[in-house]
Each structure stands twice: as C-alpha cells, then as structure tokens.
Short mmCIF file of C-alpha atoms in Angstrom, two decimals:
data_model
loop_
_atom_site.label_atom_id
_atom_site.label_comp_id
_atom_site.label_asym_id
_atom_site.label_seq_id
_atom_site.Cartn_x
_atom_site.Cartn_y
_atom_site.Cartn_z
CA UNK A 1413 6.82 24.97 -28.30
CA UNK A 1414 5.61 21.47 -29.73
CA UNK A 1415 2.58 19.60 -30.28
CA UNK A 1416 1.81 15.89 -30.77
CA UNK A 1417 -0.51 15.37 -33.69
CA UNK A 1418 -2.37 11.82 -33.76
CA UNK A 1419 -4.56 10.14 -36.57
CA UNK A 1420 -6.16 7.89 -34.69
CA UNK A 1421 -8.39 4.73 -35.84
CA UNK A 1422 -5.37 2.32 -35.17
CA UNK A 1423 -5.17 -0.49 -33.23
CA UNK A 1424 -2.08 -1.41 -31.33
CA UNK A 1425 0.56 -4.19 -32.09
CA UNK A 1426 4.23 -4.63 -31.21
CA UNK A 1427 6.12 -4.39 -27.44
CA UNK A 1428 6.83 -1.83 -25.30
CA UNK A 1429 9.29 -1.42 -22.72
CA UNK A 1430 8.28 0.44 -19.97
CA UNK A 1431 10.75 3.15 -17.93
CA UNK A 1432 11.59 3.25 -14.13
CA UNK A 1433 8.92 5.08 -12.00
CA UNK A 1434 8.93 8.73 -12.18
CA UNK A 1435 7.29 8.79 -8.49
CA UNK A 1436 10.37 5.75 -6.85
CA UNK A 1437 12.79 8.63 -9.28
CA UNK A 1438 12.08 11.77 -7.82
CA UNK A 1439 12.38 10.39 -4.16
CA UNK A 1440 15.31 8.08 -4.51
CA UNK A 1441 17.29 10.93 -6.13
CA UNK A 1442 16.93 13.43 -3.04
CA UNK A 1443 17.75 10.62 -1.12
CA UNK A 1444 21.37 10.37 -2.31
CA UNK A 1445 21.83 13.58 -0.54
CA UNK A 1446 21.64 11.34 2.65
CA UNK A 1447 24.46 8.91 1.51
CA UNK A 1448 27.96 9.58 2.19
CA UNK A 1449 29.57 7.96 -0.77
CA UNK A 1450 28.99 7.41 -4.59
CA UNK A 1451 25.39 6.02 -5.33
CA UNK A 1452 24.75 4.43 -8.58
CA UNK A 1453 21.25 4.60 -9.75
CA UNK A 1454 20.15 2.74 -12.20
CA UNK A 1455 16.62 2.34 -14.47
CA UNK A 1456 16.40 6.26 -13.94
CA UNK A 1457 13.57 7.44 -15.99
CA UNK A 1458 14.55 10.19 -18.93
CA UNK A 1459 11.63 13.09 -17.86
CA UNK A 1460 11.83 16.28 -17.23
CA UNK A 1461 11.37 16.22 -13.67
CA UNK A 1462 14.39 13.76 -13.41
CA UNK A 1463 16.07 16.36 -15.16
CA UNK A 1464 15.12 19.21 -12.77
CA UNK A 1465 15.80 16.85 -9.94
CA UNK A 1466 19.22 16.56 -11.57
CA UNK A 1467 20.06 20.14 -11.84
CA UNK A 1468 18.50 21.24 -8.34
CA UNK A 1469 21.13 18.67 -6.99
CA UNK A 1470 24.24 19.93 -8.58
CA UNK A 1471 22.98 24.10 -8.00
CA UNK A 1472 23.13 21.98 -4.19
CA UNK A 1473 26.73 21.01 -4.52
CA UNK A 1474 26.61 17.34 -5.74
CA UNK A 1475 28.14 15.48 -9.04
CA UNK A 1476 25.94 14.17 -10.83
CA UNK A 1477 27.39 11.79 -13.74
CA UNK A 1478 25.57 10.39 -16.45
CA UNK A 1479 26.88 6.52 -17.36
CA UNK A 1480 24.22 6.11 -19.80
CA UNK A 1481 20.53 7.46 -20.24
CA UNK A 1482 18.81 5.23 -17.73
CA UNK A 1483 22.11 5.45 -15.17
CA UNK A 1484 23.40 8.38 -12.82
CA UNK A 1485 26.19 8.45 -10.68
CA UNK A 1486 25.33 10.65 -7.58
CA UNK A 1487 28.39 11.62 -4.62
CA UNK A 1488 26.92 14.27 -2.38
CA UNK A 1489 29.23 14.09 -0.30
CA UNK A 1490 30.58 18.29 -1.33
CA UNK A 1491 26.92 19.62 -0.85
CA UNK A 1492 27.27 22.49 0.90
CA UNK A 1493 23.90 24.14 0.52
CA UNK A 1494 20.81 24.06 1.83
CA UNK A 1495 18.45 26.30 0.05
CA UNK A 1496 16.62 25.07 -3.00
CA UNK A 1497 16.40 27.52 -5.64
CA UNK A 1498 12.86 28.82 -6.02
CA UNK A 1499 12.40 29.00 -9.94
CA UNK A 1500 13.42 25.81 -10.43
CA UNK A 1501 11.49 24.26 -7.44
CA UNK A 1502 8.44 25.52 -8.36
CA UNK A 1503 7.91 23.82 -11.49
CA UNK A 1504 7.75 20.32 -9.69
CA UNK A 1505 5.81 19.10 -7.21
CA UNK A 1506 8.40 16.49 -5.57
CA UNK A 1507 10.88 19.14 -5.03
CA UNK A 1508 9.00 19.03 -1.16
CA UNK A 1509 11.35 15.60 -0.94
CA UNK A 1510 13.90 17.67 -0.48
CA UNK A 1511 12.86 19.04 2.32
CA UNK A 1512 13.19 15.85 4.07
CA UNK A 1513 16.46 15.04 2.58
CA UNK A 1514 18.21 17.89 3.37
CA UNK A 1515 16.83 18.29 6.91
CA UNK A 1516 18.01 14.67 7.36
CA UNK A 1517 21.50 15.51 6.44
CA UNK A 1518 22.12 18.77 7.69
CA UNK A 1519 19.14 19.76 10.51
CA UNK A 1520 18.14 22.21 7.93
CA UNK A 1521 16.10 23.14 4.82
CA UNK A 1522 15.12 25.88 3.07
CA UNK A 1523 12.88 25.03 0.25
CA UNK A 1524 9.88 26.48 -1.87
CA UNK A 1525 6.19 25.07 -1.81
CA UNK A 1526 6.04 22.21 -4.34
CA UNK A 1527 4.94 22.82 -8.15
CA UNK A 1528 4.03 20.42 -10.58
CA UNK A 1529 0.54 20.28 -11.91
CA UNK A 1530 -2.74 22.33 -10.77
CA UNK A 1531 -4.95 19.24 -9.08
CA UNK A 1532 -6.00 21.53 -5.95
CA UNK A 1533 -4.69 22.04 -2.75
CA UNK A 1534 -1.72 20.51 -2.33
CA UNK A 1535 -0.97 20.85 1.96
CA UNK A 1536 1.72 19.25 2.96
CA UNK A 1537 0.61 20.34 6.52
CA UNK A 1538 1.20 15.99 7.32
CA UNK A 1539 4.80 16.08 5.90
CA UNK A 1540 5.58 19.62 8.55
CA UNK A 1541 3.90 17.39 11.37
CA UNK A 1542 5.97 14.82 11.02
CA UNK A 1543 9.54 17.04 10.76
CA UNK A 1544 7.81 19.10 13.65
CA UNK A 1545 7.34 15.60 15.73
CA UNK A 1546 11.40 14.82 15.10
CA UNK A 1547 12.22 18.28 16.69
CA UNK A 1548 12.00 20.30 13.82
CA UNK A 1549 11.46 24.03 13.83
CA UNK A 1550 9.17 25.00 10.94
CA UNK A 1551 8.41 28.72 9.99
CA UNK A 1552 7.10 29.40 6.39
CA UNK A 1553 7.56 32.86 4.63
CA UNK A 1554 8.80 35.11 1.69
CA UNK A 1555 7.74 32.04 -0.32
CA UNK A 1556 9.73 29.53 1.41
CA UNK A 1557 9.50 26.74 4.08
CA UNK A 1558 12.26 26.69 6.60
CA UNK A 1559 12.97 23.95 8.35
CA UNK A 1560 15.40 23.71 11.24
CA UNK A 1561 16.27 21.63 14.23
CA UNK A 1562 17.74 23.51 16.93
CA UNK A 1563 20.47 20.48 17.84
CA UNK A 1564 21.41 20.13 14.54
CA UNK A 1565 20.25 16.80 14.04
CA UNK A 1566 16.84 15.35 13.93
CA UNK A 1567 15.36 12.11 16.84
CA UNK A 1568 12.84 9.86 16.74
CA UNK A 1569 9.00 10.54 17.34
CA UNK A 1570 6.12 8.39 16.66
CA UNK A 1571 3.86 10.38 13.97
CA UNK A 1572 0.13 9.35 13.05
CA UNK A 1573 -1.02 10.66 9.30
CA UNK A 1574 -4.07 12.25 9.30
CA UNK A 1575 -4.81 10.68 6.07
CA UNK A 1576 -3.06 8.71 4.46
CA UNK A 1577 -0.44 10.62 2.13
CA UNK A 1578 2.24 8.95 0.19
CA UNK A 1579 4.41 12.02 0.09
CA UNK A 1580 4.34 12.92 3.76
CA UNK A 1581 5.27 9.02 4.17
CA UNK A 1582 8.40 9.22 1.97
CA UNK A 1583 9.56 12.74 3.16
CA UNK A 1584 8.97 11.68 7.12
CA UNK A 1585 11.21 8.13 6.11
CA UNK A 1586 13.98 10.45 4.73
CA UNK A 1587 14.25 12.87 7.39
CA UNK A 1588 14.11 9.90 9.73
CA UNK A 1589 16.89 7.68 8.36
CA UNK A 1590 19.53 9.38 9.90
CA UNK A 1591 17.79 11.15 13.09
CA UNK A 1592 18.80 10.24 16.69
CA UNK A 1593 16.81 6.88 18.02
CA UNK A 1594 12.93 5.36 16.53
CA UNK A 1595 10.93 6.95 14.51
CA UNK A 1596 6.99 4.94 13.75
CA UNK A 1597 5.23 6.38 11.08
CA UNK A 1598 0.87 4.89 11.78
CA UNK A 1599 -1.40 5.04 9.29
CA UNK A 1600 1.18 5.16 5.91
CA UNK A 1601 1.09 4.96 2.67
CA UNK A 1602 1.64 1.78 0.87
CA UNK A 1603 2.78 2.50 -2.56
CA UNK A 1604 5.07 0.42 -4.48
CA UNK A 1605 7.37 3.58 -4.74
CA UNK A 1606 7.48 3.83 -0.82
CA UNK A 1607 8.74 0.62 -0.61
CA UNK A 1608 10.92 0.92 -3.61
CA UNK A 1609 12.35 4.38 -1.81
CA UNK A 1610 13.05 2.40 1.87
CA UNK A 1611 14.60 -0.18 -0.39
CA UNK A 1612 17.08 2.04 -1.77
CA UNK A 1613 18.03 3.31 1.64
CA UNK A 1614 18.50 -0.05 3.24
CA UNK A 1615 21.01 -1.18 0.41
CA UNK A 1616 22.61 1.74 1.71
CA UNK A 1617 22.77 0.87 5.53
CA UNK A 1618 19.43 2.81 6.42
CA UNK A 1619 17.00 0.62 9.16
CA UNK A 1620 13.37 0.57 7.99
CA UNK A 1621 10.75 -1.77 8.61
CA UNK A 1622 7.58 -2.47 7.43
CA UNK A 1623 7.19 -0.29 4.09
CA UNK A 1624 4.48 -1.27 2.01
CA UNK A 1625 2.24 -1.46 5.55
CA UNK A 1626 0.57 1.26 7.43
CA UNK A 1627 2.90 0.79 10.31
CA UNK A 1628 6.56 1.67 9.49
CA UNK A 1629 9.75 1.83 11.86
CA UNK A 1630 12.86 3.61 10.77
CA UNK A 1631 15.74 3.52 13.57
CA UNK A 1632 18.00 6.30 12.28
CA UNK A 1633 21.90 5.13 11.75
CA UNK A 1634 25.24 7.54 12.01
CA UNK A 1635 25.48 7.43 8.12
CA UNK A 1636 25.22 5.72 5.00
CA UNK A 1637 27.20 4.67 2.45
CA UNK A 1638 27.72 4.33 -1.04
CA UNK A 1639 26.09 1.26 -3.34
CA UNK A 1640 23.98 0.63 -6.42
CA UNK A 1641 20.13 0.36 -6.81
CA UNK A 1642 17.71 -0.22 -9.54
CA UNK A 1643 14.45 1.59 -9.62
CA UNK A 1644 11.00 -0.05 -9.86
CA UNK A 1645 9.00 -0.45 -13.38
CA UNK A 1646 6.57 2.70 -13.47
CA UNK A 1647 3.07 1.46 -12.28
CA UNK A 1648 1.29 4.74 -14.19
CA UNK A 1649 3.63 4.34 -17.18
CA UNK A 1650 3.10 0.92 -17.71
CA UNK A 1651 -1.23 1.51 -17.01
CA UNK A 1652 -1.28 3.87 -19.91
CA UNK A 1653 -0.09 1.88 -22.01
CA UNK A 1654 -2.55 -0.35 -21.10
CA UNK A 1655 -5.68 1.54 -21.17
CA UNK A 1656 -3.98 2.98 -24.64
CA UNK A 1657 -4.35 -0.70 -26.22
CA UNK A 1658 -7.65 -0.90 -24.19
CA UNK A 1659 -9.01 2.13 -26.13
CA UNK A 1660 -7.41 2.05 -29.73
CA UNK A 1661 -8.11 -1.83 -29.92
CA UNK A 1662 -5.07 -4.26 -30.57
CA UNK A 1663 -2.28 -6.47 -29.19
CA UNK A 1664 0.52 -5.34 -27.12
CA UNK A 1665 2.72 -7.05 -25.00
CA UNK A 1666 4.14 -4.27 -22.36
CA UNK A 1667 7.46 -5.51 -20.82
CA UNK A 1668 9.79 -5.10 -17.95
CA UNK A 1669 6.61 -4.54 -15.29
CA UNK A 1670 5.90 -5.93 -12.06
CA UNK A 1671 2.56 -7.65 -12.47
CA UNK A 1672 0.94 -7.43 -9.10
CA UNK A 1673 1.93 -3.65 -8.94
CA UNK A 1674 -0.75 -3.52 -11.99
CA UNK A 1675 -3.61 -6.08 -10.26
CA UNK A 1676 -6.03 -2.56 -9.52
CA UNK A 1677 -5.61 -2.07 -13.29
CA UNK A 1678 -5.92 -5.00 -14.74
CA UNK A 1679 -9.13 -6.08 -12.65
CA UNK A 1680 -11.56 -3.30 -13.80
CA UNK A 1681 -9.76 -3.24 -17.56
CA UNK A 1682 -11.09 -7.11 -17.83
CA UNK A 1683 -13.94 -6.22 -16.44
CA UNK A 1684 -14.70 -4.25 -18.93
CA UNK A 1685 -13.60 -6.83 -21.55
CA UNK A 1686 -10.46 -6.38 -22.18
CA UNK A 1687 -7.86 -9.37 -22.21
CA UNK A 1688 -5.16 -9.28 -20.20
CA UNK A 1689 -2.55 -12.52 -19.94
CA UNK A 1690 0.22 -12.67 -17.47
CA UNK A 1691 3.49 -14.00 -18.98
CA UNK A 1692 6.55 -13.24 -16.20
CA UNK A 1693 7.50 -9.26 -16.19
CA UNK A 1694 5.38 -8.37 -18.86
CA UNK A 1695 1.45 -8.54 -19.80
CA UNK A 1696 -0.37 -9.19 -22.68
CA UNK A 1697 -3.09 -7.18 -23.85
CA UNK A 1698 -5.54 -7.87 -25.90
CA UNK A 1699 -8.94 -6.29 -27.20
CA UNK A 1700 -10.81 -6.54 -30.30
CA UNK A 1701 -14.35 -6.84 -29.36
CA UNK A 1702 -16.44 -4.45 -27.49
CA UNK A 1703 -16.27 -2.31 -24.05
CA UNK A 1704 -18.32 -2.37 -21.57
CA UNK A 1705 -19.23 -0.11 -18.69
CA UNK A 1706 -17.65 -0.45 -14.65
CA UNK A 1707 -17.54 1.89 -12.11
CA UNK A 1708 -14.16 3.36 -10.74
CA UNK A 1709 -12.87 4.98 -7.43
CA UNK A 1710 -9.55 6.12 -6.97
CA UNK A 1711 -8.02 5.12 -3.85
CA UNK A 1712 -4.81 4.59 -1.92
CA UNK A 1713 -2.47 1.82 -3.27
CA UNK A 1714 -3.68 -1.41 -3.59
CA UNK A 1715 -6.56 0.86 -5.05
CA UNK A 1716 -7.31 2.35 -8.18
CA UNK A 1717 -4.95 4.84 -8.31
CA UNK A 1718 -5.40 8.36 -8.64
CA UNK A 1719 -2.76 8.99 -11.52
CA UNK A 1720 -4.52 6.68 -13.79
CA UNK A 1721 -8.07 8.06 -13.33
CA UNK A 1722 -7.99 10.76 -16.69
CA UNK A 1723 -6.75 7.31 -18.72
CA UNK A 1724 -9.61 5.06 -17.47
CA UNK A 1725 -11.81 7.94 -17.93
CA UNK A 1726 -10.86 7.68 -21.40
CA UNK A 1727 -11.74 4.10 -22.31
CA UNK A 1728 -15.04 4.61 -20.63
CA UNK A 1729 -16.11 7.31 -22.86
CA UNK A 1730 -16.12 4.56 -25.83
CA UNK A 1731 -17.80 1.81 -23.62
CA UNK A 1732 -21.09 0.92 -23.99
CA UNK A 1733 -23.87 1.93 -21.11
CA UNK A 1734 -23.47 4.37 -18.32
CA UNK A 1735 -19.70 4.70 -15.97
CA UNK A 1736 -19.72 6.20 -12.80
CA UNK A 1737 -15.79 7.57 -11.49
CA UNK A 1738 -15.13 8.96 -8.46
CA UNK A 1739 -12.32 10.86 -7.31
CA UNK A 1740 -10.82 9.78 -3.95
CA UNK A 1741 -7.85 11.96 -3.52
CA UNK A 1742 -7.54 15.20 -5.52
CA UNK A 1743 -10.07 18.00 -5.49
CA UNK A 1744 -9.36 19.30 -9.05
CA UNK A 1745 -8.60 15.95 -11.21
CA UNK A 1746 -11.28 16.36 -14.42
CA UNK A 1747 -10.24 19.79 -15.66
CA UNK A 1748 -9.50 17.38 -18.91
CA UNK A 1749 -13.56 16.85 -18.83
CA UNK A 1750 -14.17 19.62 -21.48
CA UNK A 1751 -11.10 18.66 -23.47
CA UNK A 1752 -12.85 14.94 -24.26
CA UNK A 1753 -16.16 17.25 -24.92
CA UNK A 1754 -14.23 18.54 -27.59
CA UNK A 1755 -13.80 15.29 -28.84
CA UNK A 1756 -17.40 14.20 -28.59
CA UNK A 1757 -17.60 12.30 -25.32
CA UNK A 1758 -20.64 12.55 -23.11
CA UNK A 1759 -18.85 13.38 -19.52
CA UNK A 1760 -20.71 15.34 -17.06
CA UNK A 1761 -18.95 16.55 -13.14
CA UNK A 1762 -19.74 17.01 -10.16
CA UNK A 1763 -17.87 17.95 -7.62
CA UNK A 1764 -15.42 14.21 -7.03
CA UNK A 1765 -18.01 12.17 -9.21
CA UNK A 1766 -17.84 11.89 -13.61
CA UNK A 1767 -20.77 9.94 -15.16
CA UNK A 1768 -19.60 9.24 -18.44
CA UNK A 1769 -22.23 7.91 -21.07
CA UNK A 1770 -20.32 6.11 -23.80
CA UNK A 1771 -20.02 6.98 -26.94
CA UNK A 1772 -19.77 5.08 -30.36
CA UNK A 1773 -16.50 6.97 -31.63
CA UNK A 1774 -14.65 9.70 -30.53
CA UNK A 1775 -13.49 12.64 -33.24
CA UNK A 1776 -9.91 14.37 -33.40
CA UNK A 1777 -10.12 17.59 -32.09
CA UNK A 1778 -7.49 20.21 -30.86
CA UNK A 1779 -7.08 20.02 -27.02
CA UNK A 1780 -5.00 20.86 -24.32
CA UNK A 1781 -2.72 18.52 -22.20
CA UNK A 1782 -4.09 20.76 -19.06
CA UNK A 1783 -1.39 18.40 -16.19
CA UNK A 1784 0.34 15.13 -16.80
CA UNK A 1785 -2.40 12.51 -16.70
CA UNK A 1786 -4.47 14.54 -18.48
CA UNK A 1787 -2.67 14.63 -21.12
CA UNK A 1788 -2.28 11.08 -21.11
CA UNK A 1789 -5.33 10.81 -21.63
CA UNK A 1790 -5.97 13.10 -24.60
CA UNK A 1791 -3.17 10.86 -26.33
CA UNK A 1792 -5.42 7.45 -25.42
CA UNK A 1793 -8.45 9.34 -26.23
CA UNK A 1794 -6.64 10.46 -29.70
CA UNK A 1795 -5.45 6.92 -30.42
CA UNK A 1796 -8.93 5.72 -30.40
CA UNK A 1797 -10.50 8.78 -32.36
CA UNK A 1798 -11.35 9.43 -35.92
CA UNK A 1799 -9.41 11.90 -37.53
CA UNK A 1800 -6.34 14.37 -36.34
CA UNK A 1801 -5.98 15.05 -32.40
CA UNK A 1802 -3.84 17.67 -31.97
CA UNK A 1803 -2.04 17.98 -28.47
CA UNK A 1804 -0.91 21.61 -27.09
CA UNK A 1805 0.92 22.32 -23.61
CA UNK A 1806 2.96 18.42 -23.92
CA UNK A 1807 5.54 19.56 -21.85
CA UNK A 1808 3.35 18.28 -18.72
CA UNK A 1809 3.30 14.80 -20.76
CA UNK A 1810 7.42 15.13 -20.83
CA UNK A 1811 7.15 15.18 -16.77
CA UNK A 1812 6.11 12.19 -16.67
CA UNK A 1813 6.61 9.98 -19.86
CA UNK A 1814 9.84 8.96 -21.73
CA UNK A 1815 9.78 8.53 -25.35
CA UNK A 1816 5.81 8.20 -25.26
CA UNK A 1817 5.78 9.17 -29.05
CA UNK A 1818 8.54 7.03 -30.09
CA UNK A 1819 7.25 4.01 -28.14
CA UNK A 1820 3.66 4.70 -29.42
CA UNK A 1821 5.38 4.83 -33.18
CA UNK A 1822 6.83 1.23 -33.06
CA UNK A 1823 3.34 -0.09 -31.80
CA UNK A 1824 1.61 1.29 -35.03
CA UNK A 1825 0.38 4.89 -33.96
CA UNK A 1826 0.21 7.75 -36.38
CA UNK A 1827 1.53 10.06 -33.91
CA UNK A 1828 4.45 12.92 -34.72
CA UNK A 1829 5.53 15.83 -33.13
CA UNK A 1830 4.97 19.53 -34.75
CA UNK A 1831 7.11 22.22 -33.66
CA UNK A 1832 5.90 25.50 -33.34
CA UNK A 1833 7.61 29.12 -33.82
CA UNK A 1834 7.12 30.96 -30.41
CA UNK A 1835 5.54 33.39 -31.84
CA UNK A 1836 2.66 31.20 -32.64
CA UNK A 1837 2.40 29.83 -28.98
CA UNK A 1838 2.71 33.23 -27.47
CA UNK A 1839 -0.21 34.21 -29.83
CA UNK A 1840 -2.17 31.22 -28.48
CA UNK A 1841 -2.11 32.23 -25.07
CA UNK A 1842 0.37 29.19 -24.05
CA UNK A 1843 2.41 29.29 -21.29
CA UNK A 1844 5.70 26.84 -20.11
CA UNK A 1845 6.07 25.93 -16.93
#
C-alpha cells in the first residue's frame, strides 16, 4: 500500500513530457485482436490499466512483447479464447472494448460488466444496441454479457446513439470493421481517441470514414493485417498538468501534445488568467498573478471534458469570486467534494451543479484519491496547499498517470511516495481494487 505525500507552496518550473492516451491505449490494444499479423504499437502509456489490458490479452491467447516501455509487439493471431476472465475484468472499465473486439473476430464474446472507477451508472445498454443491430445475440447473466451472432460473423446495420457515448462509438467501430457489408454509426462521439482508434485500424486495412464527426461509415473488410501505429498525446494527461501549473503558480512548458486537442482547456484556464503560449507540440504555461472565477460545463469533445472536471474544480477553489461547474455526463463525479473540504475549500453540491467560493489558500490535509481524476485533483489541490497533503488509495492515480510523481519531481514539487505495511492499510479500512 503507498501514499504520495506533498508539501505544497511551490510553484512549477522545468518540462514535462506527456505519455500516450490512456483512453486511444485501452481501445487500440483490444483492437489488435482484430489484426491478423504482428502489430507494433508504439507511445503505449505505462498504467496499470495498460497493464491489465496486457495480461487479459495473453490469459486470451496472444504474445504480447515488450520492445521498450512505451512499445508492444501484439500477434493475435493464436487467440483461441473468448471469455474474459472476470477478476481481472472487473477492475477496469474499458475491458467492455473487448466485447467488441472479440465479437468482431470470432462472432462471439463472453465478457464481465466493465470496472474501473465508481462515477454512477455505467449502461452500456448503446454499445448492446449497436452489436444487437449487426445481428448479434445478447443475453446477460451469472455476471457476464454474452454476445453471439448466430452466422458466425457480424453485417452491417445503421445504428443511431441515444446519446452520444464515446465508448459505445469505439466498441460499435470494432465489432464493425470486419462484419459483412456497411455499418453507419449517427449521432457519435467525436473524441480525439475515436479518431486516433479508426486511425489505427485503417493503417491496418480497416474502411472507416468520418471519425471525429457524428456520422461515421465503417465497410467491414475480410481481414487485416499487420503494421505499426503510434498513439495520440493524452488530452487528460497533458490538462493536469496544466491546471497543476495553473494552481501551484509557475512556468512549465508541457511537451509532445497536440495543441488543438487542448483548445476546451486552454480557453477557460486563460480566462481565468492564466497564460498559455503555443510553441509547435508543446504549450507554455505561465501564471504568477492572480485567479479569477469562470463557469464550467462538461460536455462531449470539443467540450470541456468530463475527465478534467475534479482538476478545474481544483484551481477554482483558489480563485477569487464565486464558480459555478456543472456536470454534463456522469451522475456521481464530486465524491472528491469533501476531500477539498478537508483541505479548506468552500465547495457546496447539488445534484450535477458545484458552486465553489474561492478561497485564499488551501491547507495539507490527509485525503483520499476516491477514482482517477479525483485523485488528480487532490495532487493539484496539494501542490497549491500549505503544508503536507497526504494521498491514500493512489492506485486509481496509477490507472491513469505514468510517472506523475517523478515528472512532478523534476518540475520542483516536494512530492514522495510512503510505503505502507499492510497491516496499517488493512487497519485503515483501505481496500485495492
């Protein structure tokens, strides 16, 4: 069991180079289960849930090969099962690409409900309408989805989203690349990592059109073959990192990013005063003077997104005047509300709306990382605080973040890991997931 302990007061200074995307990873990975051939994948983020992704895929069948830390070497081509072990599905909620993956491949799935951190409901009643649509037989029970298609091989259907829902998007365009005729996919989601994912599988002979609209057409092909790919900066990654500077004061130039993937960001950051400079795949951010208030919503991509509202949220608890943020996706996003209580913000919920009074300095406290973003945010909200923050529960961080301490080190942060007996963890109440 570990903690991250930060004494915070520090502003920012140095580079940081930011990882592939975690949410391009965990879909391009299942999608080598598609390719018949060796796929080299490169810019692979080091997380844990690139590591479960990993080990799912060889209990599956498939060598996996590591070249380096940031480069696997994927042939699928001996995968023989079907069935996704349940343990270590359930600890991640992307293990659902799988569903599509495997169904694509084989007309069959048998997989667990996704995991992965507690925001609410998680249906994925769009992603079963969409398999359903391509012929699909879908029964779920004994703690499993089953997925089937009687032929043995999936065809084109034309599938309207309910609402808009980046996973059903990705997991319909996987178990549609190699299905019998057209399959058009209205009302999609945009994401940079849906286009990054339809990228991958047209370098590797797939037929998909229009990702990145809310109209796209995949005409499945006989097969695919081997190739290389290089996945995407990480949007969220490269955000934090952001909003940490934003928060803790400083200058930090935050490399190897794709600037316009960051525009929703970067607009509401200067707006409230922070300076942010362009300079080819990086951005340079500045701020030493004061912050002042905005209002944020989440929103689909090219919106605010949702995996960077607990990190705003953080910055406008030190900005001066009244915020207002509203949730526009997830029904359970500000269980990290009492955690910046702790630390002396003034945050009060409810239901999808925060209004956050700011506050002239935040204190170190001990609080909980309670899912990924949140505890993102207690590490931005600790950078920026007087005194020691204390971290529990980081392993959600690890989903999601490579080397966050070590890259938050070389910028100037007093930030370590403690390791804990498990004796003192169990006697916490703690649990791993």
């Amino acid at each position: 069991m570990t903690k991250y302990v930060i004494c915070g007061g520090k502003p920012l200074h140095g580079e940081v180079e930011i990882s592939g995307a975690k949410n391009a990873a965990v879909a391009i990975l299942p999608a080598a289960l598609l390719v018949d051939g060796v796929c080299r994948i490169e810019n692979v983020p080091n997380i844990s849930d690139v590591t479960l992704i990993l080990g799912i895929m060889q209990d599956l069948g498939a060598k996996v090969k590591m070249i380096n830390h940031t480069t696997v070497e994927l042939d699928c081509s001996c995968v023989y099962k079907q069935n996704v072990p349940y343990e270590l599905a359930r600890q991640i909620r992307a293990s659902y690409y799988l569903i599509g993956a495997l169904l694509g491949r084989f007309g069959r799935a048998e997989v667990p409900p996704p995991g992965g951190c507690d925001l609410g409901v998680r249906p994925i009643d769009q992603h079963l309408k969409g398999f359903s649509a391509m012929g699909s037989e879908i029964q779920v029970e004994n703690g499993f989805i089953y997925a089937a298609a009687p032929s043995g091989r999936l065809h084109g259907a034309q599938v309207y989203l309910d609402v808009v829902s980046v996973g059903a998007t990705m997991n319909i365009i996987l178990a549609a690349s190699l299905a019998d005729g057209l399959t058009i996919i209205e009302n999609a989601a945009k994401e940079p990592h849906i286009v990054d994912l339809a990228n991958f599988l047209n370098s590797m002979g797939a037929d998909i059109m229009g990702a990145g609209t809310d109209v796209i057409k995949i005409r499945g092909v006989k097969k695919l073959r081997g190739g290389s790919y290089s996945i995407i900066p990480d949007q969220i990654e490269a955000g934090t990192y952001m909003t940490a500077v934003a928060a803790a004061g400083g200058e930090v130039r935050i490399n190897n990013i794709i600037p316009k993937h960051l525009d929703c960001i970067t607009a509401k950051l200067v707006e409230m005063g922070v300076d942010i400079k362009e300079d080819g795949d990086s951005l340079i951010v500045r701020r030493f003077g004061k912050l002042t208030r905005t209002n944020v919503k989440t929103m689909p991509y090219p919106g605010f997104p949702t995996d960077m509202q607990p990190q705003i949220a953080a910055v406008l608890c030190l900005a001066e005047g009244t915020s207002i943020l509203t949730e526009g996706v997830w029904d359970n996003r500000y269980r990290y509300a009492d955690e910046f209580r702790r630390m002396g913000a003034n945050i009060q919920v409810d239901g999808k709306i925060a209004v956050i009074e700011g506050v002239h300095q935040l204190t170190g406290a001990p609080v909980c990382a309670c899912d990924l973003r949140a505890g993102a945010a207690m590490i931005v909200a600790g950078l920026a605080a007087h005194g020691i923050t204390e971290i529990d529960q980081v392993y959600h961080i690890e989903r999601g973040y490579e080397g966050i301490v070590e890259k938050l080190e070389k910028l100037g942060a007093d930030i370590h890991i403690k390791y804990l007996p498990d004796d003192d963890w169990r006697s916490n109440g703690s649990s791993v997931g």
